[in-house]
Amino acid sequence: MKFSCTRENLYQGLAITSHLGARAVNLPILNNVLLKADNVGLKLTATTIDLTVTCLVRGKVDQQGEYTVPAKLFYDYVNLLPSERVDLDLLDKAISVVCTGSKTKIVGMPAADFPFVPQVTGGAIFHVPVAAFDVALSQVLFAIATNESRPDITGVCMKFSTEGGIRTLTLAATDSYRLAERVVPVADGADDTRQIIMLGRALAELRVIFSVLRDSVDAPENIELEVTDSQVAFRFGNVELISRTIDGKYPDYKQIIPTKSQTEIILSRQALVQAVKRASLFSKIGLFDVRLEIQPDVRGIVLSATDADRGENTVTLEGDVTGPVNVMVLNYRYLLDGLNAISTEKVAVRMVDGFSPCVLVPQGSTDAYLYIIMPIRQ
């Protein structure tokens, strides 16, 4: 194998692939990245078996071949090279890396030992705007469960649907204490109605890919998704991410979303964030409780927290109130997560009673985002 490219192209490809295998501990080969030079360029591939990322690096191929090298070592080394041409040459049991007088040999493992990478074919294909998809992922990923006792909620529910000729993708995540849901448009694709549970880590890797390629002039506006019953392929420019789906049926979360509210207040989101942070300093350790009381007579909301050992805090914020007095106790960490996922200047806080979920929705935006938090029962 002989291949030449710019340091920037090689670094970008490794930034996308190198950290994936570096987390794998089951097999030593999974800590390596596969380098495969063929007639289209140099393909970098990293896998955890459940998840595989492939990135094509543009350059000049003088001789085809393949080899695997330690992913983190290779990435760290290329990161320190000057912005000049990099020449790769496969030797007997190592790969030679040459760049403006700097020469090194990196010992790896034969490509034959690298796991077989499955291909996704014959699935339903959808194209989703990258900008909207990236924002949607940032608004739901933090709400997935981390406890493996419930595998069905350790991923994100993705539902493709068509209604009135309009295609949409709904993403939802829950850990049973809170729920985040976002609807994004589908630019084009199949009219199929499909629902899958996607690995949370796969979607987190997508965000890494988006961040690396965000400033690339040739980055496409849409990402292609090919969906089968057991796998999904995400294709974005020169990058392909293939992931298995999670077996099982996602909970019918729609039934816990309140269809109406008794009390609503619309107020400054940033003011509410700061008030919650101040109150959180006096919440009970381990309970993380903050009391919210919407008061129509003062046209505002009162936030308070009390801890016997540290003291108490109370703050009143003005807002547009509809409905009667309502009181609820929430986990301030969950509340802040939802508020930080909303980008609008104002937010609506909706309550039914102290035992029903609290609903947060953005105001002044067409974003179809919903965040609900289960209250702490006193």
mmCIF file of C-alpha atoms in Angstrom:
data_model
loop_
_atom_site.group_PDB
_atom_site.id
_atom_site.type_symbol
_atom_site.label_atom_id
_atom_site.label_comp_id
_atom_site.label_asym_id
_atom_site.label_seq_id
_atom_site.Cartn_x
_atom_site.Cartn_y
_atom_site.Cartn_z
ATOM 1 C CA MET A 1 0.000 0.000 0.000
ATOM 2 C CA LYS A 2 1.287 3.436 -0.979
ATOM 3 C CA PHE A 3 -0.835 6.513 -0.444
ATOM 4 C CA SER A 4 -0.274 10.274 -0.310
ATOM 5 C CA CYS A 5 -2.596 13.039 0.900
ATOM 6 C CA THR A 6 -2.635 16.317 2.779
ATOM 7 C CA ARG A 7 -2.230 16.218 6.526
ATOM 8 C CA GLU A 8 -5.610 18.021 6.856
ATOM 9 C CA ASN A 9 -7.507 15.324 4.914
ATOM 10 C CA LEU A 10 -5.924 12.499 6.921
ATOM 11 C CA TYR A 11 -6.478 14.289 10.233
ATOM 12 C CA GLN A 12 -10.155 14.892 9.421
ATOM 13 C CA GLY A 13 -10.708 11.225 8.629
ATOM 14 C CA LEU A 14 -9.017 10.137 11.852
ATOM 15 C CA ALA A 15 -10.973 12.690 13.880
ATOM 16 C CA ILE A 16 -14.116 10.892 12.715
ATOM 17 C CA THR A 17 -12.932 7.306 13.137
ATOM 18 C CA SER A 18 -10.107 7.061 15.685
ATOM 19 C CA HIS A 19 -12.016 7.561 18.954
ATOM 20 C CA LEU A 20 -14.619 4.897 18.121
ATOM 21 C CA GLY A 21 -12.284 1.914 18.275
ATOM 22 C CA ALA A 22 -10.257 3.429 21.100
ATOM 23 C CA ARG A 23 -13.126 2.680 23.495
ATOM 24 C CA ALA A 24 -13.354 -1.001 22.585
ATOM 25 C CA VAL A 25 -11.816 -3.501 24.996
ATOM 26 C CA ASN A 26 -13.265 -6.857 23.942
ATOM 27 C CA LEU A 27 -10.775 -7.570 21.161
ATOM 28 C CA PRO A 28 -7.369 -5.904 20.637
ATOM 29 C CA ILE A 29 -8.056 -5.455 16.924
ATOM 30 C CA LEU A 30 -11.036 -3.248 17.761
ATOM 31 C CA ASN A 31 -8.606 -0.627 19.087
ATOM 32 C CA ASN A 32 -7.201 -0.328 15.554
ATOM 33 C CA VAL A 33 -8.381 1.584 12.518
ATOM 34 C CA LEU A 34 -8.382 -0.240 9.184
ATOM 35 C CA LEU A 35 -6.562 1.562 6.364
ATOM 36 C CA LYS A 36 -7.592 0.357 2.921
ATOM 37 C CA ALA A 37 -6.198 1.998 -0.203
ATOM 38 C CA ASP A 38 -8.086 1.237 -3.402
ATOM 39 C CA ASN A 39 -8.994 2.956 -6.643
ATOM 40 C CA VAL A 40 -11.180 5.598 -4.941
ATOM 41 C CA GLY A 41 -8.816 6.653 -2.143
ATOM 42 C CA LEU A 42 -7.962 5.632 1.403
ATOM 43 C CA LYS A 43 -10.835 4.227 3.456
ATOM 44 C CA LEU A 44 -10.535 4.486 7.231
ATOM 45 C CA THR A 45 -12.763 2.060 9.142
ATOM 46 C CA ALA A 46 -13.328 1.663 12.885
ATOM 47 C CA THR A 47 -15.826 -0.636 14.556
ATOM 48 C CA THR A 48 -17.194 -1.810 17.889
ATOM 49 C CA ILE A 49 -19.116 -4.643 16.133
ATOM 50 C CA ASP A 50 -22.436 -2.933 16.986
ATOM 51 C CA LEU A 51 -21.312 0.259 15.309
ATOM 52 C CA THR A 52 -19.024 0.867 12.304
ATOM 53 C CA VAL A 53 -17.762 4.153 10.853
ATOM 54 C CA THR A 54 -16.050 4.421 7.464
ATOM 55 C CA CYS A 55 -14.526 7.622 6.089
ATOM 56 C CA LEU A 56 -13.005 8.103 2.633
ATOM 57 C CA VAL A 57 -9.844 10.229 2.549
ATOM 58 C CA ARG A 58 -9.038 11.833 -0.778
ATOM 59 C CA GLY A 59 -5.482 11.501 -2.063
ATOM 60 C CA LYS A 60 -3.197 9.686 -4.496
ATOM 61 C CA VAL A 61 -3.078 5.885 -4.472
ATOM 62 C CA ASP A 62 0.145 4.514 -5.935
ATOM 63 C CA GLN A 63 -0.359 0.983 -4.679
ATOM 64 C CA GLN A 64 -3.446 -0.687 -3.275
ATOM 65 C CA GLY A 65 -3.356 -2.540 0.035
ATOM 66 C CA GLU A 66 -4.722 -2.631 3.566
ATOM 67 C CA TYR A 67 -3.454 -2.735 7.144
ATOM 68 C CA THR A 68 -4.613 -1.827 10.647
ATOM 69 C CA VAL A 69 -2.852 0.474 13.129
ATOM 70 C CA PRO A 70 -3.645 1.602 16.696
ATOM 71 C CA ALA A 71 -6.293 4.274 16.191
ATOM 72 C CA LYS A 72 -5.438 6.653 19.034
ATOM 73 C CA LEU A 73 -1.685 6.464 18.425
ATOM 74 C CA PHE A 74 -2.103 7.187 14.719
ATOM 75 C CA TYR A 75 -4.497 10.085 15.406
ATOM 76 C CA ASP A 76 -2.232 11.628 18.044
ATOM 77 C CA TYR A 77 0.781 11.366 15.754
ATOM 78 C CA VAL A 78 -0.936 12.901 12.709
ATOM 79 C CA ASN A 79 -2.262 15.670 14.942
ATOM 80 C CA LEU A 80 1.345 16.722 15.632
ATOM 81 C CA LEU A 81 2.459 16.753 11.991
ATOM 82 C CA PRO A 82 2.876 20.004 10.033
ATOM 83 C CA SER A 83 0.335 20.941 7.381
ATOM 84 C CA GLU A 84 2.210 19.261 4.551
ATOM 85 C CA ARG A 85 1.893 16.140 2.419
ATOM 86 C CA VAL A 86 1.801 12.809 4.251
ATOM 87 C CA ASP A 87 3.088 9.622 2.592
ATOM 88 C CA LEU A 88 1.988 6.209 3.846
ATOM 89 C CA ASP A 89 3.853 3.073 2.829
ATOM 90 C CA LEU A 90 3.045 -0.445 4.038
ATOM 91 C CA LEU A 91 6.157 -2.335 5.083
ATOM 92 C CA ASP A 92 6.433 -5.935 6.276
ATOM 93 C CA LYS A 93 4.954 -5.544 9.778
ATOM 94 C CA ALA A 94 4.470 -1.801 10.092
ATOM 95 C CA ILE A 95 3.299 1.253 8.221
ATOM 96 C CA SER A 96 5.728 4.028 7.344
ATOM 97 C CA VAL A 97 4.557 7.614 7.792
ATOM 98 C CA VAL A 98 6.653 10.355 6.179
ATOM 99 C CA CYS A 99 5.985 14.093 6.359
ATOM 100 C CA THR A 100 8.596 16.824 5.600
ATOM 101 C CA GLY A 101 11.583 15.123 7.167
ATOM 102 C CA SER A 102 9.645 13.396 9.913
ATOM 103 C CA LYS A 103 9.697 9.616 9.578
ATOM 104 C CA THR A 104 8.087 6.999 11.756
ATOM 105 C CA LYS A 105 6.971 3.381 11.705
ATOM 106 C CA ILE A 106 3.759 2.304 13.413
ATOM 107 C CA VAL A 107 3.353 -1.388 14.165
ATOM 108 C CA GLY A 108 -0.159 -2.704 13.682
ATOM 109 C CA MET A 109 -2.025 -5.900 12.881
ATOM 110 C CA PRO A 110 -2.950 -7.626 9.600
ATOM 111 C CA ALA A 111 -6.147 -6.442 7.923
ATOM 112 C CA ALA A 112 -7.299 -10.063 7.739
ATOM 113 C CA ASP A 113 -7.847 -9.971 11.514
ATOM 114 C CA PHE A 114 -10.217 -7.009 11.270
ATOM 115 C CA PRO A 115 -13.921 -7.902 11.746
ATOM 116 C CA PHE A 116 -16.143 -8.191 8.704
ATOM 117 C CA VAL A 117 -18.045 -4.963 8.102
ATOM 118 C CA PRO A 118 -21.706 -5.625 7.158
ATOM 119 C CA GLN A 119 -23.338 -3.597 4.418
ATOM 120 C CA VAL A 120 -26.871 -2.244 4.532
ATOM 121 C CA THR A 121 -28.892 -2.799 1.357
ATOM 122 C CA GLY A 122 -32.520 -3.092 0.393
ATOM 123 C CA GLY A 123 -33.825 -0.787 3.117
ATOM 124 C CA ALA A 124 -36.135 2.216 2.981
ATOM 125 C CA ILE A 125 -34.166 5.375 2.161
ATOM 126 C CA PHE A 126 -34.857 8.804 3.656
ATOM 127 C CA HIS A 127 -33.075 12.147 3.322
ATOM 128 C CA VAL A 128 -33.164 14.445 6.356
ATOM 129 C CA PRO A 129 -31.815 18.027 6.592
ATOM 130 C CA VAL A 130 -28.570 17.875 8.566
ATOM 131 C CA ALA A 131 -29.049 21.168 10.425
ATOM 132 C CA ALA A 132 -32.464 20.207 11.802
ATOM 133 C CA PHE A 133 -31.353 16.642 12.551
ATOM 134 C CA ASP A 134 -28.288 17.794 14.493
ATOM 135 C CA VAL A 135 -30.356 20.184 16.629
ATOM 136 C CA ALA A 136 -32.952 17.471 17.241
ATOM 137 C CA LEU A 137 -30.274 15.053 18.458
ATOM 138 C CA SER A 138 -28.971 17.670 20.895
ATOM 139 C CA GLN A 139 -32.504 18.039 22.260
ATOM 140 C CA VAL A 140 -33.224 14.354 22.921
ATOM 141 C CA LEU A 141 -30.002 12.387 23.446
ATOM 142 C CA PHE A 142 -29.487 13.536 27.042
ATOM 143 C CA ALA A 143 -32.840 12.009 28.056
ATOM 144 C CA ILE A 144 -32.045 8.378 27.205
ATOM 145 C CA ALA A 145 -31.741 5.859 30.039
ATOM 146 C CA THR A 146 -28.293 4.698 31.108
ATOM 147 C CA ASN A 147 -29.509 1.690 33.089
ATOM 148 C CA GLU A 148 -29.145 -1.427 30.945
ATOM 149 C CA SER A 149 -31.992 -3.154 32.823
ATOM 150 C CA ARG A 150 -34.344 -1.456 30.342
ATOM 151 C CA PRO A 151 -32.634 -1.886 26.946
ATOM 152 C CA ASP A 152 -35.671 -0.509 25.112
ATOM 153 C CA ILE A 153 -35.179 2.988 26.568
ATOM 154 C CA THR A 154 -31.377 3.090 26.283
ATOM 155 C CA GLY A 155 -31.839 4.269 22.699
ATOM 156 C CA VAL A 156 -33.822 6.853 20.753
ATOM 157 C CA CYS A 157 -37.175 6.010 19.210
ATOM 158 C CA MET A 158 -37.172 7.116 15.568
ATOM 159 C CA LYS A 159 -40.456 7.084 13.708
ATOM 160 C CA PHE A 160 -40.797 7.924 10.009
ATOM 161 C CA SER A 161 -44.306 8.809 8.908
ATOM 162 C CA THR A 162 -46.192 10.536 6.104
ATOM 163 C CA GLU A 163 -49.390 12.509 6.629
ATOM 164 C CA GLY A 164 -51.046 14.689 4.044
ATOM 165 C CA GLY A 165 -48.073 14.230 1.753
ATOM 166 C CA ILE A 166 -45.686 15.625 4.391
ATOM 167 C CA ARG A 167 -42.900 13.323 5.575
ATOM 168 C CA THR A 168 -41.581 13.697 9.099
ATOM 169 C CA LEU A 169 -39.164 12.008 11.485
ATOM 170 C CA THR A 170 -40.055 11.967 15.179
ATOM 171 C CA LEU A 171 -37.273 11.379 17.698
ATOM 172 C CA ALA A 172 -38.104 10.560 21.308
ATOM 173 C CA ALA A 173 -36.024 9.605 24.333
ATOM 174 C CA THR A 174 -36.931 8.868 27.938
ATOM 175 C CA ASP A 175 -35.369 7.465 31.095
ATOM 176 C CA SER A 176 -38.837 7.116 32.708
ATOM 177 C CA TYR A 177 -38.286 10.320 34.750
ATOM 178 C CA ARG A 178 -38.414 12.743 31.811
ATOM 179 C CA LEU A 179 -39.169 12.647 28.098
ATOM 180 C CA ALA A 180 -37.873 14.656 25.143
ATOM 181 C CA GLU A 181 -39.532 14.608 21.726
ATOM 182 C CA ARG A 182 -38.641 16.497 18.548
ATOM 183 C CA VAL A 183 -40.183 16.317 15.072
ATOM 184 C CA VAL A 184 -38.031 17.170 12.039
ATOM 185 C CA PRO A 185 -38.917 17.296 8.344
ATOM 186 C CA VAL A 186 -37.861 14.613 5.878
ATOM 187 C CA ALA A 187 -36.679 16.182 2.626
ATOM 188 C CA ASP A 188 -37.571 13.155 0.511
ATOM 189 C CA GLY A 189 -37.638 9.409 0.597
ATOM 190 C CA ALA A 190 -39.923 6.446 1.077
ATOM 191 C CA ASP A 191 -43.535 6.887 2.145
ATOM 192 C CA ASP A 192 -43.137 3.990 4.565
ATOM 193 C CA THR A 193 -44.203 4.315 8.174
ATOM 194 C CA ARG A 194 -41.336 2.817 10.143
ATOM 195 C CA GLN A 195 -40.360 2.858 13.796
ATOM 196 C CA ILE A 196 -37.002 1.734 15.152
ATOM 197 C CA ILE A 197 -35.011 2.096 18.364
ATOM 198 C CA MET A 198 -31.609 3.532 17.521
ATOM 199 C CA LEU A 199 -28.496 3.079 19.647
ATOM 200 C CA GLY A 200 -27.842 6.275 21.558
ATOM 201 C CA ARG A 201 -24.118 5.976 20.949
ATOM 202 C CA ALA A 202 -24.629 5.761 17.197
ATOM 203 C CA LEU A 203 -26.505 9.043 17.206
ATOM 204 C CA ALA A 204 -23.871 10.605 19.458
ATOM 205 C CA GLU A 205 -21.242 9.562 16.888
ATOM 206 C CA LEU A 206 -23.305 11.285 14.197
ATOM 207 C CA ARG A 207 -23.002 14.539 16.125
ATOM 208 C CA VAL A 208 -19.218 14.097 16.174
ATOM 209 C CA ILE A 209 -19.250 13.593 12.404
ATOM 210 C CA PHE A 210 -21.408 16.687 11.900
ATOM 211 C CA SER A 211 -19.084 18.791 14.063
ATOM 212 C CA VAL A 212 -15.962 17.647 12.183
ATOM 213 C CA LEU A 213 -17.479 18.258 8.738
ATOM 214 C CA ARG A 214 -19.507 21.362 9.626
ATOM 215 C CA ASP A 215 -17.108 23.787 7.940
ATOM 216 C CA SER A 216 -16.395 21.617 4.874
ATOM 217 C CA VAL A 217 -17.413 23.424 1.704
ATOM 218 C CA ASP A 218 -18.644 20.203 0.115
ATOM 219 C CA ALA A 219 -20.691 18.988 3.095
ATOM 220 C CA PRO A 220 -24.191 18.050 1.846
ATOM 221 C CA GLU A 221 -27.343 19.677 3.225
ATOM 222 C CA ASN A 222 -29.067 16.328 3.784
ATOM 223 C CA ILE A 223 -28.016 13.085 5.397
ATOM 224 C CA GLU A 224 -29.163 9.798 3.879
ATOM 225 C CA LEU A 225 -30.639 7.116 6.118
ATOM 226 C CA GLU A 226 -31.168 3.575 4.839
ATOM 227 C CA VAL A 227 -33.365 1.738 7.327
ATOM 228 C CA THR A 228 -33.925 -1.995 7.674
ATOM 229 C CA ASP A 229 -35.471 -3.943 10.558
ATOM 230 C CA SER A 230 -32.122 -4.635 12.198
ATOM 231 C CA GLN A 231 -29.683 -2.014 10.853
ATOM 232 C CA VAL A 232 -29.440 1.603 9.792
ATOM 233 C CA ALA A 233 -26.846 3.184 7.511
ATOM 234 C CA PHE A 234 -26.235 6.928 7.849
ATOM 235 C CA ARG A 235 -24.427 8.404 4.832
ATOM 236 C CA PHE A 236 -23.071 11.942 4.955
ATOM 237 C CA GLY A 237 -20.581 13.050 2.332
ATOM 238 C CA ASN A 238 -17.574 10.705 2.433
ATOM 239 C CA VAL A 239 -18.667 9.160 5.723
ATOM 240 C CA GLU A 240 -20.877 6.139 6.371
ATOM 241 C CA LEU A 241 -22.008 5.029 9.814
ATOM 242 C CA ILE A 242 -23.674 1.628 10.169
ATOM 243 C CA SER A 243 -25.367 0.621 13.393
ATOM 244 C CA ARG A 244 -27.587 -2.152 14.617
ATOM 245 C CA THR A 245 -30.957 -1.250 16.056
ATOM 246 C CA ILE A 246 -32.223 -2.218 19.520
ATOM 247 C CA ASP A 247 -34.628 -5.143 19.591
ATOM 248 C CA GLY A 248 -37.925 -4.638 21.344
ATOM 249 C CA LYS A 249 -40.913 -2.315 21.360
ATOM 250 C CA TYR A 250 -40.560 1.263 22.517
ATOM 251 C CA PRO A 251 -42.981 2.281 25.301
ATOM 252 C CA ASP A 252 -46.153 4.075 24.212
ATOM 253 C CA TYR A 253 -44.961 7.367 25.647
ATOM 254 C CA LYS A 254 -47.786 9.362 24.068
ATOM 255 C CA GLN A 255 -50.163 8.207 26.789
ATOM 256 C CA ILE A 256 -48.205 10.042 29.511
ATOM 257 C CA ILE A 257 -48.130 13.392 27.685
ATOM 258 C CA PRO A 258 -50.886 15.624 29.146
ATOM 259 C CA THR A 259 -53.420 16.576 26.499
ATOM 260 C CA LYS A 260 -54.352 19.758 28.365
ATOM 261 C CA SER A 261 -53.065 21.858 31.249
ATOM 262 C CA GLN A 262 -54.717 23.625 34.162
ATOM 263 C CA THR A 263 -52.103 26.355 34.496
ATOM 264 C CA GLU A 264 -49.573 27.871 32.112
ATOM 265 C CA ILE A 265 -46.946 30.578 32.419
ATOM 266 C CA ILE A 266 -44.909 32.054 29.572
ATOM 267 C CA LEU A 267 -41.706 33.728 30.735
ATOM 268 C CA SER A 268 -38.074 34.428 29.930
ATOM 269 C CA ARG A 269 -36.195 31.161 29.508
ATOM 270 C CA GLN A 270 -32.845 32.596 30.561
ATOM 271 C CA ALA A 271 -34.341 34.217 33.682
ATOM 272 C CA LEU A 272 -35.867 30.880 34.631
ATOM 273 C CA VAL A 273 -32.534 29.098 34.095
ATOM 274 C CA GLN A 274 -30.751 31.514 36.430
ATOM 275 C CA ALA A 275 -33.507 31.258 39.051
ATOM 276 C CA VAL A 276 -33.360 27.446 38.989
ATOM 277 C CA LYS A 277 -29.583 27.509 39.367
ATOM 278 C CA ARG A 278 -29.803 29.794 42.409
ATOM 279 C CA ALA A 279 -32.513 27.695 44.034
ATOM 280 C CA SER A 280 -30.585 24.496 43.309
ATOM 281 C CA LEU A 281 -27.836 25.585 45.698
ATOM 282 C CA PHE A 282 -30.290 25.026 48.550
ATOM 283 C CA SER A 283 -31.971 21.851 47.326
ATOM 284 C CA LYS A 284 -31.760 18.710 49.420
ATOM 285 C CA ILE A 285 -28.697 16.599 48.660
ATOM 286 C CA GLY A 286 -29.697 13.501 46.719
ATOM 287 C CA LEU A 287 -33.230 14.768 46.093
ATOM 288 C CA PHE A 288 -32.318 17.806 43.936
ATOM 289 C CA ASP A 289 -35.763 19.288 44.596
ATOM 290 C CA VAL A 290 -36.990 22.739 43.566
ATOM 291 C CA ARG A 291 -40.531 23.915 44.281
ATOM 292 C CA LEU A 292 -42.408 25.789 41.553
ATOM 293 C CA GLU A 293 -45.603 27.684 42.339
ATOM 294 C CA ILE A 294 -47.460 29.540 39.593
ATOM 295 C CA GLN A 295 -49.399 32.438 41.128
ATOM 296 C CA PRO A 296 -51.939 34.260 38.925
ATOM 297 C CA ASP A 297 -52.427 37.064 41.482
ATOM 298 C CA VAL A 298 -48.805 38.210 41.120
ATOM 299 C CA ARG A 299 -48.647 37.163 37.450
ATOM 300 C CA GLY A 300 -45.554 35.104 38.056
ATOM 301 C CA ILE A 301 -43.895 31.952 39.284
ATOM 302 C CA VAL A 302 -42.184 31.463 42.640
ATOM 303 C CA LEU A 303 -39.194 29.109 42.828
ATOM 304 C CA SER A 304 -37.915 27.970 46.183
ATOM 305 C CA ALA A 305 -35.681 25.394 47.821
ATOM 306 C CA THR A 306 -34.894 24.662 51.451
ATOM 307 C CA ASP A 307 -32.209 22.612 53.131
ATOM 308 C CA ALA A 308 -32.070 22.372 56.930
ATOM 309 C CA ASP A 309 -28.267 22.492 56.986
ATOM 310 C CA ARG A 310 -27.621 25.181 54.363
ATOM 311 C CA GLY A 311 -30.584 27.542 54.315
ATOM 312 C CA GLU A 312 -33.215 28.515 51.785
ATOM 313 C CA ASN A 313 -33.788 30.547 48.645
ATOM 314 C CA THR A 314 -36.906 32.061 47.088
ATOM 315 C CA VAL A 315 -37.206 34.020 43.847
ATOM 316 C CA THR A 316 -40.232 35.358 41.947
ATOM 317 C CA LEU A 317 -40.271 35.755 38.155
ATOM 318 C CA GLU A 318 -42.883 37.645 36.153
ATOM 319 C CA GLY A 319 -44.711 36.031 33.257
ATOM 320 C CA ASP A 320 -48.016 35.676 31.433
ATOM 321 C CA VAL A 321 -50.155 33.356 33.562
ATOM 322 C CA THR A 322 -53.247 31.462 32.496
ATOM 323 C CA GLY A 323 -55.234 29.324 34.943
ATOM 324 C CA PRO A 324 -55.342 28.883 38.751
ATOM 325 C CA VAL A 325 -52.602 28.531 41.349
ATOM 326 C CA ASN A 326 -50.538 25.389 40.801
ATOM 327 C CA VAL A 327 -47.646 23.866 42.713
ATOM 328 C CA MET A 328 -45.117 21.242 41.685
ATOM 329 C CA VAL A 329 -41.757 19.935 42.951
ATOM 330 C CA LEU A 330 -39.219 18.993 40.257
ATOM 331 C CA ASN A 331 -35.692 17.631 39.980
ATOM 332 C CA TYR A 332 -33.731 20.777 39.113
ATOM 333 C CA ARG A 333 -31.196 18.858 36.977
ATOM 334 C CA TYR A 334 -33.948 17.514 34.729
ATOM 335 C CA LEU A 335 -35.525 20.976 34.588
ATOM 336 C CA LEU A 336 -32.263 22.621 33.531
ATOM 337 C CA ASP A 337 -31.641 19.954 30.881
ATOM 338 C CA GLY A 338 -34.964 20.783 29.262
ATOM 339 C CA LEU A 339 -34.524 24.540 29.488
ATOM 340 C CA ASN A 340 -31.028 24.345 27.991
ATOM 341 C CA ALA A 341 -32.337 22.250 25.091
ATOM 342 C CA ILE A 342 -34.709 25.067 24.149
ATOM 343 C CA SER A 343 -33.193 27.953 22.201
ATOM 344 C CA THR A 344 -36.088 30.434 22.144
ATOM 345 C CA GLU A 345 -36.157 33.585 24.270
ATOM 346 C CA LYS A 346 -39.366 32.537 25.997
ATOM 347 C CA VAL A 347 -40.608 29.182 27.259
ATOM 348 C CA ALA A 348 -44.037 27.935 28.320
ATOM 349 C CA VAL A 349 -44.329 25.927 31.552
ATOM 350 C CA ARG A 350 -47.559 23.936 31.748
ATOM 351 C CA MET A 351 -48.968 22.132 34.787
ATOM 352 C CA VAL A 352 -51.967 19.930 35.460
ATOM 353 C CA ASP A 353 -51.351 19.236 39.160
ATOM 354 C CA GLY A 354 -48.573 18.199 41.503
ATOM 355 C CA PHE A 355 -48.813 14.554 40.446
ATOM 356 C CA SER A 356 -48.899 14.910 36.640
ATOM 357 C CA PRO A 357 -45.962 15.623 34.297
ATOM 358 C CA CYS A 358 -44.768 19.203 33.847
ATOM 359 C CA VAL A 359 -44.507 20.248 30.196
ATOM 360 C CA LEU A 360 -41.973 22.652 28.667
ATOM 361 C CA VAL A 361 -42.391 23.966 25.115
ATOM 362 C CA PRO A 362 -40.549 26.735 23.245
ATOM 363 C CA GLN A 363 -42.403 29.949 22.426
ATOM 364 C CA GLY A 364 -41.921 32.007 19.280
ATOM 365 C CA SER A 365 -40.565 29.131 17.214
ATOM 366 C CA THR A 366 -41.903 26.617 14.730
ATOM 367 C CA ASP A 367 -39.710 23.897 16.260
ATOM 368 C CA ALA A 368 -41.904 20.933 17.204
ATOM 369 C CA TYR A 369 -40.166 20.235 20.522
ATOM 370 C CA LEU A 370 -41.682 18.890 23.717
ATOM 371 C CA TYR A 371 -40.051 18.143 27.069
ATOM 372 C CA ILE A 372 -41.837 16.714 30.089
ATOM 373 C CA ILE A 373 -40.654 15.986 33.624
ATOM 374 C CA MET A 374 -42.262 13.737 36.182
ATOM 375 C CA PRO A 375 -42.751 15.570 39.512
ATOM 376 C CA ILE A 376 -41.209 14.581 42.828
ATOM 377 C CA ARG A 377 -44.112 13.478 44.966
ATOM 378 C CA GLN A 378 -44.129 14.904 48.478
#
